[in-house]
mmCIF file of C-alpha atoms and ligand atoms in Angstrom:
data_model
loop_
_atom_site.group_PDB
_atom_site.id
_atom_site.type_symbol
_atom_site.label_atom_id
_atom_site.label_comp_id
_atom_site.label_asym_id
_atom_site.label_seq_id
_atom_site.Cartn_x
_atom_site.Cartn_y
_atom_site.Cartn_z
ATOM 1 C CA MET A 1 -4.623 -11.132 -10.811
ATOM 2 C CA ILE A 2 -5.899 -7.607 -10.146
ATOM 3 C CA ALA A 3 -9.042 -7.701 -8.035
ATOM 4 C CA ILE A 4 -11.603 -4.947 -8.529
ATOM 5 C CA ASP A 5 -13.455 -4.278 -5.311
ATOM 6 C CA LEU A 6 -16.681 -2.293 -5.519
ATOM 7 C CA GLY A 7 -17.909 -3.499 -2.138
ATOM 8 C CA GLY A 8 -20.288 -1.016 -0.526
ATOM 9 C CA LYS A 9 -20.905 0.847 -3.808
ATOM 10 C CA THR A 10 -24.306 1.129 -5.428
ATOM 11 C CA ALA A 11 -24.726 0.991 -9.207
ATOM 12 C CA PHE A 12 -27.745 1.889 -11.349
ATOM 13 C CA VAL A 13 -27.626 0.213 -14.764
ATOM 14 C CA THR A 14 -30.349 1.115 -17.255
ATOM 15 C CA GLY A 15 -31.436 -1.587 -19.694
ATOM 16 C CA SER A 16 -29.944 -4.361 -17.581
ATOM 17 C CA THR A 17 -32.629 -7.012 -18.020
ATOM 18 C CA ARG A 18 -30.679 -8.611 -20.899
ATOM 19 C CA GLY A 19 -27.810 -8.224 -23.361
ATOM 20 C CA ILE A 20 -24.915 -5.906 -22.597
ATOM 21 C CA GLY A 21 -26.651 -4.228 -19.639
ATOM 22 C CA ARG A 22 -27.215 -7.541 -17.908
ATOM 23 C CA ALA A 23 -23.562 -8.517 -18.398
ATOM 24 C CA ILE A 24 -22.551 -5.146 -16.916
ATOM 25 C CA ALA A 25 -24.850 -5.699 -13.931
ATOM 26 C CA GLU A 26 -23.413 -9.183 -13.371
ATOM 27 C CA ALA A 27 -19.827 -7.910 -13.571
ATOM 28 C CA LEU A 28 -20.527 -5.096 -11.083
ATOM 29 C CA ASP A 29 -22.275 -7.575 -8.798
ATOM 30 C CA ARG A 30 -19.294 -9.965 -8.949
ATOM 31 C CA ALA A 31 -17.081 -7.033 -7.904
ATOM 32 C CA GLY A 32 -19.255 -6.595 -4.822
ATOM 33 C CA ALA A 33 -21.516 -3.675 -5.838
ATOM 34 C CA LYS A 34 -25.210 -3.453 -5.015
ATOM 35 C CA VAL A 35 -26.817 -3.237 -8.455
ATOM 36 C CA ALA A 36 -30.151 -1.732 -9.492
ATOM 37 C CA ILE A 37 -31.442 -3.745 -12.460
ATOM 38 C CA VAL A 38 -33.585 -1.536 -14.670
ATOM 39 C CA GLY A 39 -35.940 -2.374 -17.545
ATOM 40 C CA ARG A 40 -39.351 -1.264 -18.704
ATOM 41 C CA ASP A 41 -41.184 -4.008 -16.836
ATOM 42 C CA GLY A 42 -40.744 -4.088 -13.060
ATOM 43 C CA ALA A 43 -41.554 -7.797 -12.684
ATOM 44 C CA THR A 44 -38.963 -8.757 -15.309
ATOM 45 C CA ALA A 45 -36.365 -6.498 -13.679
ATOM 46 C CA ALA A 46 -37.080 -8.080 -10.284
ATOM 47 C CA GLU A 47 -36.746 -11.585 -11.740
ATOM 48 C CA VAL A 48 -33.408 -10.709 -13.350
ATOM 49 C CA ALA A 49 -32.216 -9.122 -10.101
ATOM 50 C CA ARG A 50 -32.961 -12.370 -8.248
ATOM 51 C CA ALA A 51 -30.860 -14.252 -10.795
ATOM 52 C CA VAL A 52 -27.995 -11.743 -10.649
ATOM 53 C CA GLY A 53 -27.491 -11.956 -6.919
ATOM 54 C CA GLU A 54 -28.872 -11.246 -3.482
ATOM 55 C CA ARG A 55 -27.537 -7.685 -3.314
ATOM 56 C CA ALA A 56 -29.286 -6.743 -6.583
ATOM 57 C CA ALA A 57 -32.783 -5.262 -6.818
ATOM 58 C CA GLY A 58 -35.039 -4.709 -9.839
ATOM 59 C CA PHE A 59 -36.852 -1.528 -10.836
ATOM 60 C CA GLY A 60 -39.331 -0.910 -13.630
ATOM 61 C CA CYS A 61 -38.539 2.260 -15.541
ATOM 62 C CA ASP A 62 -39.147 3.412 -19.095
ATOM 63 C CA VAL A 63 -36.191 5.722 -19.606
ATOM 64 C CA THR A 64 -38.103 7.789 -22.160
ATOM 65 C CA SER A 65 -40.071 9.222 -19.225
ATOM 66 C CA ALA A 66 -38.270 11.728 -17.005
ATOM 67 C CA ALA A 67 -40.796 11.099 -14.219
ATOM 68 C CA ALA A 68 -40.215 7.339 -14.387
ATOM 69 C CA ILE A 69 -36.452 7.857 -14.170
ATOM 70 C CA GLU A 70 -36.836 10.104 -11.149
ATOM 71 C CA ALA A 71 -39.089 7.584 -9.401
ATOM 72 C CA ALA A 72 -36.808 4.605 -10.155
ATOM 73 C CA LEU A 73 -33.685 6.428 -8.982
ATOM 74 C CA ALA A 74 -35.423 7.446 -5.762
ATOM 75 C CA ALA A 75 -36.634 3.882 -5.159
ATOM 76 C CA ALA A 76 -33.178 2.455 -5.891
ATOM 77 C CA GLU A 77 -31.486 4.922 -3.526
ATOM 78 C CA GLN A 78 -33.964 4.123 -0.804
ATOM 79 C CA ARG A 79 -33.415 0.382 -1.199
ATOM 80 C CA LEU A 80 -29.698 0.196 -2.042
ATOM 81 C CA GLY A 81 -28.197 3.511 -0.932
ATOM 82 C CA PRO A 82 -26.867 6.565 -2.804
ATOM 83 C CA ILE A 83 -25.860 5.893 -6.409
ATOM 84 C CA ASP A 84 -22.061 5.768 -6.801
ATOM 85 C CA ILE A 85 -22.005 4.325 -10.310
ATOM 86 C CA LEU A 86 -24.459 5.186 -13.088
ATOM 87 C CA VAL A 87 -24.395 3.237 -16.340
ATOM 88 C CA ASN A 88 -26.581 4.618 -19.123
ATOM 89 C CA ASN A 89 -26.947 1.509 -21.231
ATOM 90 C CA ALA A 90 -30.611 1.297 -22.312
ATOM 91 C CA GLY A 91 -30.788 1.787 -26.042
ATOM 92 C CA VAL A 92 -32.969 1.119 -29.059
ATOM 93 C CA THR A 93 -32.691 1.199 -32.850
ATOM 94 C CA ARG A 94 -35.233 2.217 -35.484
ATOM 95 C CA ASP A 95 -33.175 1.853 -38.632
ATOM 96 C CA ASN A 96 -33.936 3.337 -42.027
ATOM 97 C CA ILE A 97 -32.306 5.559 -44.604
ATOM 98 C CA LEU A 98 -32.745 9.243 -43.877
ATOM 99 C CA LEU A 99 -35.514 9.911 -46.380
ATOM 100 C CA ARG A 100 -37.567 7.076 -44.911
ATOM 101 C CA LEU A 101 -36.974 7.905 -41.258
ATOM 102 C CA THR A 102 -40.081 9.307 -39.651
ATOM 103 C CA GLU A 103 -40.070 11.969 -36.980
ATOM 104 C CA GLU A 104 -41.361 9.281 -34.643
ATOM 105 C CA ASP A 105 -38.343 7.048 -35.439
ATOM 106 C CA TRP A 106 -36.078 9.996 -34.734
ATOM 107 C CA ASP A 107 -37.741 10.899 -31.424
ATOM 108 C CA ALA A 108 -37.978 7.301 -30.163
ATOM 109 C CA VAL A 109 -34.258 6.723 -30.624
ATOM 110 C CA LEU A 110 -33.075 10.115 -29.400
ATOM 111 C CA ASP A 111 -35.363 9.943 -26.355
ATOM 112 C CA ALA A 112 -34.200 6.489 -25.203
ATOM 113 C CA ASN A 113 -30.535 6.781 -26.151
ATOM 114 C CA LEU A 114 -29.679 10.414 -25.407
ATOM 115 C CA ARG A 115 -32.390 12.343 -23.584
ATOM 116 C CA ALA A 116 -32.579 9.647 -20.895
ATOM 117 C CA ALA A 117 -28.887 10.120 -20.095
ATOM 118 C CA PHE A 118 -29.445 13.867 -19.723
ATOM 119 C CA HIS A 119 -32.099 13.142 -17.076
ATOM 120 C CA THR A 120 -30.301 10.350 -15.188
ATOM 121 C CA MET A 121 -27.053 12.314 -14.997
ATOM 122 C CA ARG A 122 -28.738 15.460 -13.707
ATOM 123 C CA LEU A 123 -30.460 13.426 -11.004
ATOM 124 C CA VAL A 124 -27.435 11.499 -9.734
ATOM 125 C CA LEU A 125 -24.919 14.341 -10.025
ATOM 126 C CA LYS A 126 -26.197 16.285 -7.042
ATOM 127 C CA GLY A 127 -25.487 13.444 -4.620
ATOM 128 C CA MET A 128 -22.208 12.535 -6.303
ATOM 129 C CA MET A 129 -21.016 16.150 -6.030
ATOM 130 C CA LYS A 130 -21.908 16.290 -2.365
ATOM 131 C CA ARG A 131 -19.989 13.079 -1.720
ATOM 132 C CA ARG A 132 -17.201 14.294 -4.049
ATOM 133 C CA SER A 133 -17.184 10.930 -5.745
ATOM 134 C CA GLY A 134 -18.998 9.249 -8.618
ATOM 135 C CA ARG A 135 -18.594 7.340 -11.842
ATOM 136 C CA ILE A 136 -20.791 7.623 -14.890
ATOM 137 C CA VAL A 137 -20.363 5.364 -17.909
ATOM 138 C CA ASN A 138 -22.442 6.011 -21.008
ATOM 139 C CA ILE A 139 -22.783 3.233 -23.574
ATOM 140 C CA SER A 140 -22.291 4.836 -26.952
ATOM 141 C CA SER A 141 -21.425 2.870 -30.117
ATOM 142 C CA ILE A 142 -18.710 2.686 -32.722
ATOM 143 C CA VAL A 143 -21.413 4.011 -35.039
ATOM 144 C CA GLY A 144 -21.390 7.254 -33.029
ATOM 145 C CA LEU A 145 -17.814 7.735 -34.221
ATOM 146 C CA THR A 146 -18.093 6.483 -37.787
ATOM 147 C CA GLY A 147 -21.741 7.011 -38.779
ATOM 148 C CA ASN A 148 -23.603 4.202 -40.537
ATOM 149 C CA LYS A 149 -25.920 3.903 -43.504
ATOM 150 C CA GLY A 150 -29.481 3.378 -42.320
ATOM 151 C CA GLN A 151 -28.742 4.518 -38.783
ATOM 152 C CA ALA A 152 -28.728 8.335 -38.905
ATOM 153 C CA ASN A 153 -30.954 8.610 -35.831
ATOM 154 C CA TYR A 154 -29.011 5.972 -33.885
ATOM 155 C CA ALA A 155 -25.592 7.369 -34.877
ATOM 156 C CA ALA A 156 -26.709 10.896 -33.946
ATOM 157 C CA SER A 157 -27.866 9.687 -30.533
ATOM 158 C CA LYS A 158 -24.599 7.834 -29.906
ATOM 159 C CA ALA A 159 -22.424 10.728 -31.132
ATOM 160 C CA GLY A 160 -24.550 13.001 -28.934
ATOM 161 C CA LEU A 161 -23.734 10.823 -25.935
ATOM 162 C CA ILE A 162 -20.021 11.335 -26.588
ATOM 163 C CA GLY A 163 -20.400 15.131 -26.660
ATOM 164 C CA LEU A 164 -22.587 15.024 -23.567
ATOM 165 C CA THR A 165 -20.010 12.853 -21.784
ATOM 166 C CA LYS A 166 -17.094 15.150 -22.619
ATOM 167 C CA SER A 167 -18.959 18.258 -21.464
ATOM 168 C CA VAL A 168 -20.202 16.766 -18.195
ATOM 169 C CA ALA A 169 -16.730 15.326 -17.542
ATOM 170 C CA LYS A 170 -15.281 18.845 -17.792
ATOM 171 C CA GLU A 171 -18.014 20.363 -15.639
ATOM 172 C CA TYR A 172 -17.772 17.945 -12.688
ATOM 173 C CA ALA A 173 -14.166 16.676 -12.650
ATOM 174 C CA SER A 174 -13.291 19.101 -9.873
ATOM 175 C CA ARG A 175 -16.104 17.553 -7.785
ATOM 176 C CA GLY A 176 -14.695 14.043 -8.089
ATOM 177 C CA VAL A 177 -17.173 12.806 -10.694
ATOM 178 C CA LEU A 178 -15.625 10.930 -13.632
ATOM 179 C CA VAL A 179 -17.663 10.511 -16.798
ATOM 180 C CA ASN A 180 -16.692 8.257 -19.695
ATOM 181 C CA CYS A 181 -18.157 6.419 -22.672
ATOM 182 C CA VAL A 182 -17.733 2.895 -23.893
ATOM 183 C CA ALA A 183 -18.271 2.451 -27.628
ATOM 184 C CA PRO A 184 -18.945 -1.187 -28.515
ATOM 185 C CA GLY A 185 -18.584 -2.560 -32.019
ATOM 186 C CA PHE A 186 -20.739 -5.525 -33.051
ATOM 187 C CA ILE A 187 -21.865 -7.413 -29.956
ATOM 188 C CA GLU A 188 -24.058 -10.519 -30.050
ATOM 189 C CA THR A 189 -27.341 -9.607 -28.332
ATOM 190 C CA ASP A 190 -31.057 -9.382 -29.182
ATOM 191 C CA MET A 191 -30.297 -6.046 -30.864
ATOM 192 C CA THR A 192 -28.028 -7.623 -33.471
ATOM 193 C CA ARG A 193 -29.550 -11.098 -33.759
ATOM 194 C CA GLY A 194 -31.713 -10.181 -36.750
ATOM 195 C CA LEU A 195 -28.753 -9.464 -39.039
ATOM 196 C CA PRO A 196 -28.770 -11.697 -42.162
ATOM 197 C CA GLU A 197 -26.026 -14.330 -42.325
ATOM 198 C CA ALA A 198 -24.320 -12.720 -45.360
ATOM 199 C CA ALA A 199 -24.121 -9.323 -43.657
ATOM 200 C CA ARG A 200 -22.764 -11.012 -40.542
ATOM 201 C CA ALA A 201 -20.038 -12.772 -42.500
ATOM 202 C CA ALA A 202 -19.086 -9.512 -44.227
ATOM 203 C CA LEU A 203 -18.888 -7.752 -40.864
ATOM 204 C CA LEU A 204 -16.698 -10.484 -39.455
ATOM 205 C CA GLU A 205 -14.222 -9.957 -42.309
ATOM 206 C CA GLY A 206 -13.629 -6.445 -41.032
ATOM 207 C CA ILE A 207 -12.986 -7.355 -37.403
ATOM 208 C CA ALA A 208 -9.245 -7.650 -36.727
ATOM 209 C CA LEU A 209 -9.706 -10.081 -33.837
ATOM 210 C CA GLY A 210 -11.813 -12.339 -36.067
ATOM 211 C CA ARG A 211 -14.885 -12.730 -33.874
ATOM 212 C CA LEU A 212 -18.005 -10.860 -32.924
ATOM 213 C CA GLY A 213 -18.082 -9.236 -29.493
ATOM 214 C CA ARG A 214 -19.719 -10.729 -26.415
ATOM 215 C CA PRO A 215 -21.627 -8.737 -23.778
ATOM 216 C CA ASP A 216 -18.855 -9.612 -21.292
ATOM 217 C CA ASP A 217 -16.292 -7.852 -23.483
ATOM 218 C CA VAL A 218 -18.192 -4.604 -22.942
ATOM 219 C CA ALA A 219 -18.927 -5.328 -19.279
ATOM 220 C CA ASP A 220 -15.206 -5.685 -18.528
ATOM 221 C CA ALA A 221 -14.523 -2.225 -19.963
ATOM 222 C CA VAL A 222 -17.332 -0.722 -17.882
ATOM 223 C CA LEU A 223 -16.061 -2.470 -14.767
ATOM 224 C CA PHE A 224 -12.614 -0.977 -15.372
ATOM 225 C CA LEU A 225 -14.019 2.550 -15.812
ATOM 226 C CA ALA A 226 -16.119 2.170 -12.652
ATOM 227 C CA SER A 227 -13.129 1.043 -10.615
ATOM 228 C CA ASP A 228 -10.149 2.617 -8.876
ATOM 229 C CA LEU A 229 -8.006 1.456 -11.803
ATOM 230 C CA ALA A 230 -9.522 4.304 -13.834
ATOM 231 C CA SER A 231 -9.136 7.115 -11.282
ATOM 232 C CA TYR A 232 -7.240 9.321 -13.733
ATOM 233 C CA ILE A 233 -9.512 8.835 -16.748
ATOM 234 C CA THR A 234 -12.420 11.121 -17.598
ATOM 235 C CA GLY A 235 -14.157 12.399 -20.728
ATOM 236 C CA GLN A 236 -12.886 9.477 -22.795
ATOM 237 C CA THR A 237 -14.471 7.012 -25.184
ATOM 238 C CA LEU A 238 -13.165 3.483 -24.822
ATOM 239 C CA VAL A 239 -13.787 1.547 -28.031
ATOM 240 C CA VAL A 240 -14.532 -2.175 -27.554
ATOM 241 C CA ASP A 241 -14.839 -3.492 -31.102
ATOM 242 C CA GLY A 242 -12.190 -6.197 -31.595
ATOM 243 C CA GLY A 243 -10.323 -3.872 -33.917
ATOM 244 C CA MET A 244 -13.213 -3.195 -36.285
ATOM 245 C CA VAL A 245 -12.246 0.458 -36.600
ATOM 246 C CA ILE A 246 -8.539 1.108 -36.271
HETATM 247 P P1 LIG B 1 -30.727 -5.263 -26.217
HETATM 248 O O1 LIG B 1 -31.755 -4.886 -27.230
HETATM 249 O O2 LIG B 1 -30.238 -6.658 -26.141
HETATM 250 O O3 LIG B 1 -31.204 -4.805 -24.761
HETATM 251 C C1 LIG B 1 -31.687 -3.510 -24.576
HETATM 252 C C2 LIG B 1 -31.908 -3.266 -23.115
HETATM 253 O O4 LIG B 1 -32.407 -1.933 -22.977
HETATM 254 C C3 LIG B 1 -32.913 -4.212 -22.511
HETATM 255 O O5 LIG B 1 -32.513 -4.526 -21.189
HETATM 256 C C4 LIG B 1 -34.196 -3.390 -22.496
HETATM 257 O O6 LIG B 1 -34.973 -3.750 -21.379
HETATM 258 C C5 LIG B 1 -33.655 -1.985 -22.291
HETATM 259 N N1 LIG B 1 -34.525 -0.921 -22.795
HETATM 260 C C6 LIG B 1 -34.884 -0.665 -24.073
HETATM 261 N N2 LIG B 1 -35.696 0.403 -24.124
HETATM 262 C C7 LIG B 1 -35.851 0.829 -22.844
HETATM 263 C C8 LIG B 1 -36.577 1.868 -22.251
HETATM 264 N N3 LIG B 1 -37.309 2.726 -22.967
HETATM 265 N N4 LIG B 1 -36.509 2.020 -20.906
HETATM 266 C C9 LIG B 1 -35.766 1.171 -20.156
HETATM 267 N N5 LIG B 1 -35.063 0.156 -20.658
HETATM 268 C C10 LIG B 1 -35.105 -0.009 -21.991
HETATM 269 O O7 LIG B 1 -29.492 -4.250 -26.498
HETATM 270 P P2 LIG B 1 -27.925 -4.458 -26.325
HETATM 271 O O8 LIG B 1 -27.631 -5.153 -25.067
HETATM 272 O O9 LIG B 1 -27.386 -4.955 -27.591
HETATM 273 O O10 LIG B 1 -27.463 -2.921 -26.237
HETATM 274 C C11 LIG B 1 -27.220 -2.265 -25.004
HETATM 275 C C12 LIG B 1 -26.605 -0.901 -25.325
HETATM 276 O O11 LIG B 1 -25.404 -1.085 -26.084
HETATM 277 C C13 LIG B 1 -27.503 -0.003 -26.160
HETATM 278 O O12 LIG B 1 -27.365 1.328 -25.765
HETATM 279 C C14 LIG B 1 -26.944 -0.182 -27.559
HETATM 280 O O13 LIG B 1 -27.213 0.926 -28.375
HETATM 281 C C15 LIG B 1 -25.466 -0.317 -27.256
HETATM 282 N N6 LIG B 1 -24.698 -0.969 -28.296
HETATM 283 C C16 LIG B 1 -24.987 -2.256 -28.693
HETATM 284 C C17 LIG B 1 -24.235 -2.850 -29.682
HETATM 285 C C18 LIG B 1 -24.485 -4.237 -30.146
HETATM 286 O O14 LIG B 1 -23.827 -4.646 -31.109
HETATM 287 N N7 LIG B 1 -25.358 -5.008 -29.530
HETATM 288 C C19 LIG B 1 -23.166 -2.116 -30.347
HETATM 289 C C20 LIG B 1 -22.949 -0.789 -29.859
HETATM 290 C C21 LIG B 1 -23.695 -0.258 -28.875
HETATM 291 P P3 LIG B 1 -36.550 -4.140 -21.425
HETATM 292 O O15 LIG B 1 -36.858 -4.699 -22.770
HETATM 293 O O16 LIG B 1 -36.674 -5.101 -20.292
HETATM 294 O O17 LIG B 1 -37.247 -2.844 -21.160
#
């Protein structure tokens, strides 16, 4: 068995009160990292942090606000130490076909899924550069690679994350900061629970491994990219979709 040891490292995981983000936080915690649990409501984040483990701490932060991000990062650094691992996971959908998408739907999705990562990365990079070490993992989506009917705003935000990741990876590789994306396929969380049974069955048909994804499937990929096992990997998009898109 290969043990991943993140002892002494601090991780900041946005959107980690439930779903994929929570599984990522739990995996990083199991590897020994001190994890900042982040969600819009501080009390919920604190409650989740207590459940995750005694090293974890919760922080309320709406990632659509640059000021809130700055405050939460500062509070997390004060409590847990400098951020070594940043995971931009918080994400939302507001699905509709293009002609029915409102400007508000567009902005809400782009702000939470893409603009937030621009802010968090700028804020953590300075410290990471100084320490000549850092890992950033951005949670994109298979839809960012393929596009999807009814998800133009979401797909644009997730494709944007991939371009952002590649550029930042090139800019800061020489300073020891590695930046990658994970692109999940269909993972069972609150985000996907509303899908009608027929659509679910049709989706399943197209998944080579014959099952929907679990949050842990994504968390394992993030853990790998945050670890020493991935020291020679940057600017990449690791697809975790059970062979949905091959
Ligand atoms: P969930 O809807 O289950 O959870 C979303 C998380 O994001 C929650 O912890 C929520 O916390 C947080 N969040 C939402 N908006 C904000 C905000 N404005 N500020 C701070 N936190 C916020 O989503 P998933 O776990 O399914 O998805 C996680 C990521 O994975 C997303 O980026 C999603 O796009 C991506 N993804 C998911 C797939 C899937 O099939 N599920 C497939 C591909 C990608 P709270 O409500 O406490 O604020």
